[in-house]
Amino acid sequence: MSDKIYFKSDSRFNFKKHMLNVATRVHHRIAPGHAEKTATKLLLTPVRAKPKHAAPADLIEGSISSKEGLLKTYRVGNGPVWVLTHGWSGSANQFFPLMQHIAAQGYTALAFDHPAHGNSEGEVGHLPGFVSGLEAVLDSLDETQGVIAHSMGCAAAIECQHPKLSNKPLLLIAPVLDYVSNLFGSIERSGYSMRLFRSVVSKVENEYNYPMASVDPFEKLKNRTAHCIIVHDQHDKFAQFTVSKQAATQMCRVKLIETQGLGHGRILQSQQAKDAFDALIS
């Protein structure tokens, strides 16, 4: 259900949203503990999407341990490793076509399901959990060539401070560079009680020692020294194209490839995404 909240941008007045706001505020006032448990289940539980792509014939499945539980991994190809990290309510399966292209260029494509996503363990998902999952994958590798990320996975890749990502190139597909404002804006537009949501966020902040005020993918991208290519559709409904364009305008190491008609998800299978990878390795 959470994807219907995060991936809905209609800001017009809606009676159902109004009633949701009233109900969640009252719930939080009279039974705060129960309201927070309910909100956590609703807002931090991603949809485990059904696979859309057939597994490559040479796909090797595995798993690694993490603080969030066992994470399912998927490996194709031989050679230097590129790590692929998906977005909210996504899975590694979305990358299978792109992974085959990466393998054909002489590299290993290593994707994984984030905690509470795909076939990985875990009950709830959030940015600190995404970063923790990516760190666990990087810990399992001797070296990595770079990261390919989609949507919220882009924010996690930029936020990640793992030394194996230092000065490594990034391919960001439909990135959410304004992560905090995007997140809180989505919840506010849904009608859900913002006070209740902030209470849920506060618990995650305390558990992971990861204050939301420190999250700023846009500014942190400015400080990266390696090259970055962004592939973004002009009419993406879930991640603002204008923010990606601003990044490419202000940051000399960031290049933007614009698409039309591919939206937020289909862009992963686009020729532009493959071309962007080829440009990064050339």
PDB file of N, CA and C in Angstrom, residues 80-83 138 141-147 164-166 168-169:
ATOM      1  N   PRO A  80      35.480  -6.794 -13.729  1.00  0.00           N
ATOM      2  CA  PRO A  80      35.274  -5.799 -12.667  1.00  0.00           C
ATOM      3  C   PRO A  80      33.785  -5.620 -12.352  1.00  0.00           C
ATOM      4  N   VAL A  81      33.501  -5.353 -11.088  1.00  0.00           N
ATOM      5  CA  VAL A  81      32.113  -5.370 -10.612  1.00  0.00           C
ATOM      6  C   VAL A  81      31.476  -3.984 -10.596  1.00  0.00           C
ATOM      7  N   TRP A  82      30.291  -3.908 -11.177  1.00  0.00           N
ATOM      8  CA  TRP A  82      29.406  -2.755 -11.021  1.00  0.00           C
ATOM      9  C   TRP A  82      28.242  -3.197 -10.145  1.00  0.00           C
ATOM     10  N   VAL A  83      27.948  -2.413  -9.115  1.00  0.00           N
ATOM     11  CA  VAL A  83      26.849  -2.726  -8.201  1.00  0.00           C
ATOM     12  C   VAL A  83      25.609  -1.954  -8.622  1.00  0.00           C
ATOM     13  N   LEU A 138      28.905  -3.927  -0.455  1.00  0.00           N
ATOM     14  CA  LEU A 138      30.257  -3.436  -0.721  1.00  0.00           C
ATOM     15  C   LEU A 138      31.287  -4.130   0.176  1.00  0.00           C
ATOM     16  N   LEU A 141      32.695  -7.340  -1.257  1.00  0.00           N
ATOM     17  CA  LEU A 141      33.487  -7.256  -2.486  1.00  0.00           C
ATOM     18  C   LEU A 141      34.918  -6.835  -2.189  1.00  0.00           C
ATOM     19  N   ASP A 142      35.827  -7.318  -3.031  1.00  0.00           N
ATOM     20  CA  ASP A 142      37.207  -6.846  -2.931  1.00  0.00           C
ATOM     21  C   ASP A 142      37.339  -5.438  -3.489  1.00  0.00           C
ATOM     22  N   GLU A 143      36.615  -5.179  -4.572  1.00  0.00           N
ATOM     23  CA  GLU A 143      36.689  -3.887  -5.240  1.00  0.00           C
ATOM     24  C   GLU A 143      35.433  -3.694  -6.070  1.00  0.00           C
ATOM     25  N   THR A 144      35.104  -2.461  -6.372  1.00  0.00           N
ATOM     26  CA  THR A 144      33.982  -2.171  -7.253  1.00  0.00           C
ATOM     27  C   THR A 144      34.362  -1.065  -8.222  1.00  0.00           C
ATOM     28  N   GLN A 145      33.805  -1.135  -9.416  1.00  0.00           N
ATOM     29  CA  GLN A 145      34.084  -0.131 -10.440  1.00  0.00           C
ATOM     30  C   GLN A 145      33.210   1.102 -10.293  1.00  0.00           C
ATOM     31  N   GLY A 146      32.000   0.895  -9.786  1.00  0.00           N
ATOM     32  CA  GLY A 146      31.064   1.997  -9.648  1.00  0.00           C
ATOM     33  C   GLY A 146      29.681   1.476  -9.324  1.00  0.00           C
ATOM     34  N   VAL A 147      28.725   2.379  -9.258  1.00  0.00           N
ATOM     35  CA  VAL A 147      27.359   2.026  -8.873  1.00  0.00           C
ATOM     36  C   VAL A 147      26.372   2.543  -9.913  1.00  0.00           C
ATOM     37  N   LYS A 164      34.876   2.021  -0.491  1.00  0.00           N
ATOM     38  CA  LYS A 164      34.956   1.385  -1.806  1.00  0.00           C
ATOM     39  C   LYS A 164      34.180   2.147  -2.875  1.00  0.00           C
ATOM     40  N   LEU A 165      33.435   3.165  -2.435  1.00  0.00           N
ATOM     41  CA  LEU A 165      32.739   4.028  -3.397  1.00  0.00           C
ATOM     42  C   LEU A 165      33.453   5.354  -3.600  1.00  0.00           C
ATOM     43  N   SER A 166      34.521   5.563  -2.868  1.00  0.00           N
ATOM     44  CA  SER A 166      35.246   6.820  -2.975  1.00  0.00           C
ATOM     45  C   SER A 166      35.809   6.994  -4.387  1.00  0.00           C
ATOM     46  N   LYS A 168      34.446   6.781  -7.198  1.00  0.00           N
ATOM     47  CA  LYS A 168      33.941   5.846  -8.197  1.00  0.00           C
ATOM     48  C   LYS A 168      32.763   6.474  -8.955  1.00  0.00           C
ATOM     49  N   PRO A 169      32.667   6.217 -10.248  1.00  0.00           N
ATOM     50  CA  PRO A 169      31.607   6.829 -11.057  1.00  0.00           C
ATOM     51  C   PRO A 169      30.217   6.317 -10.686  1.00  0.00           C
TER      52      PRO A 169
END
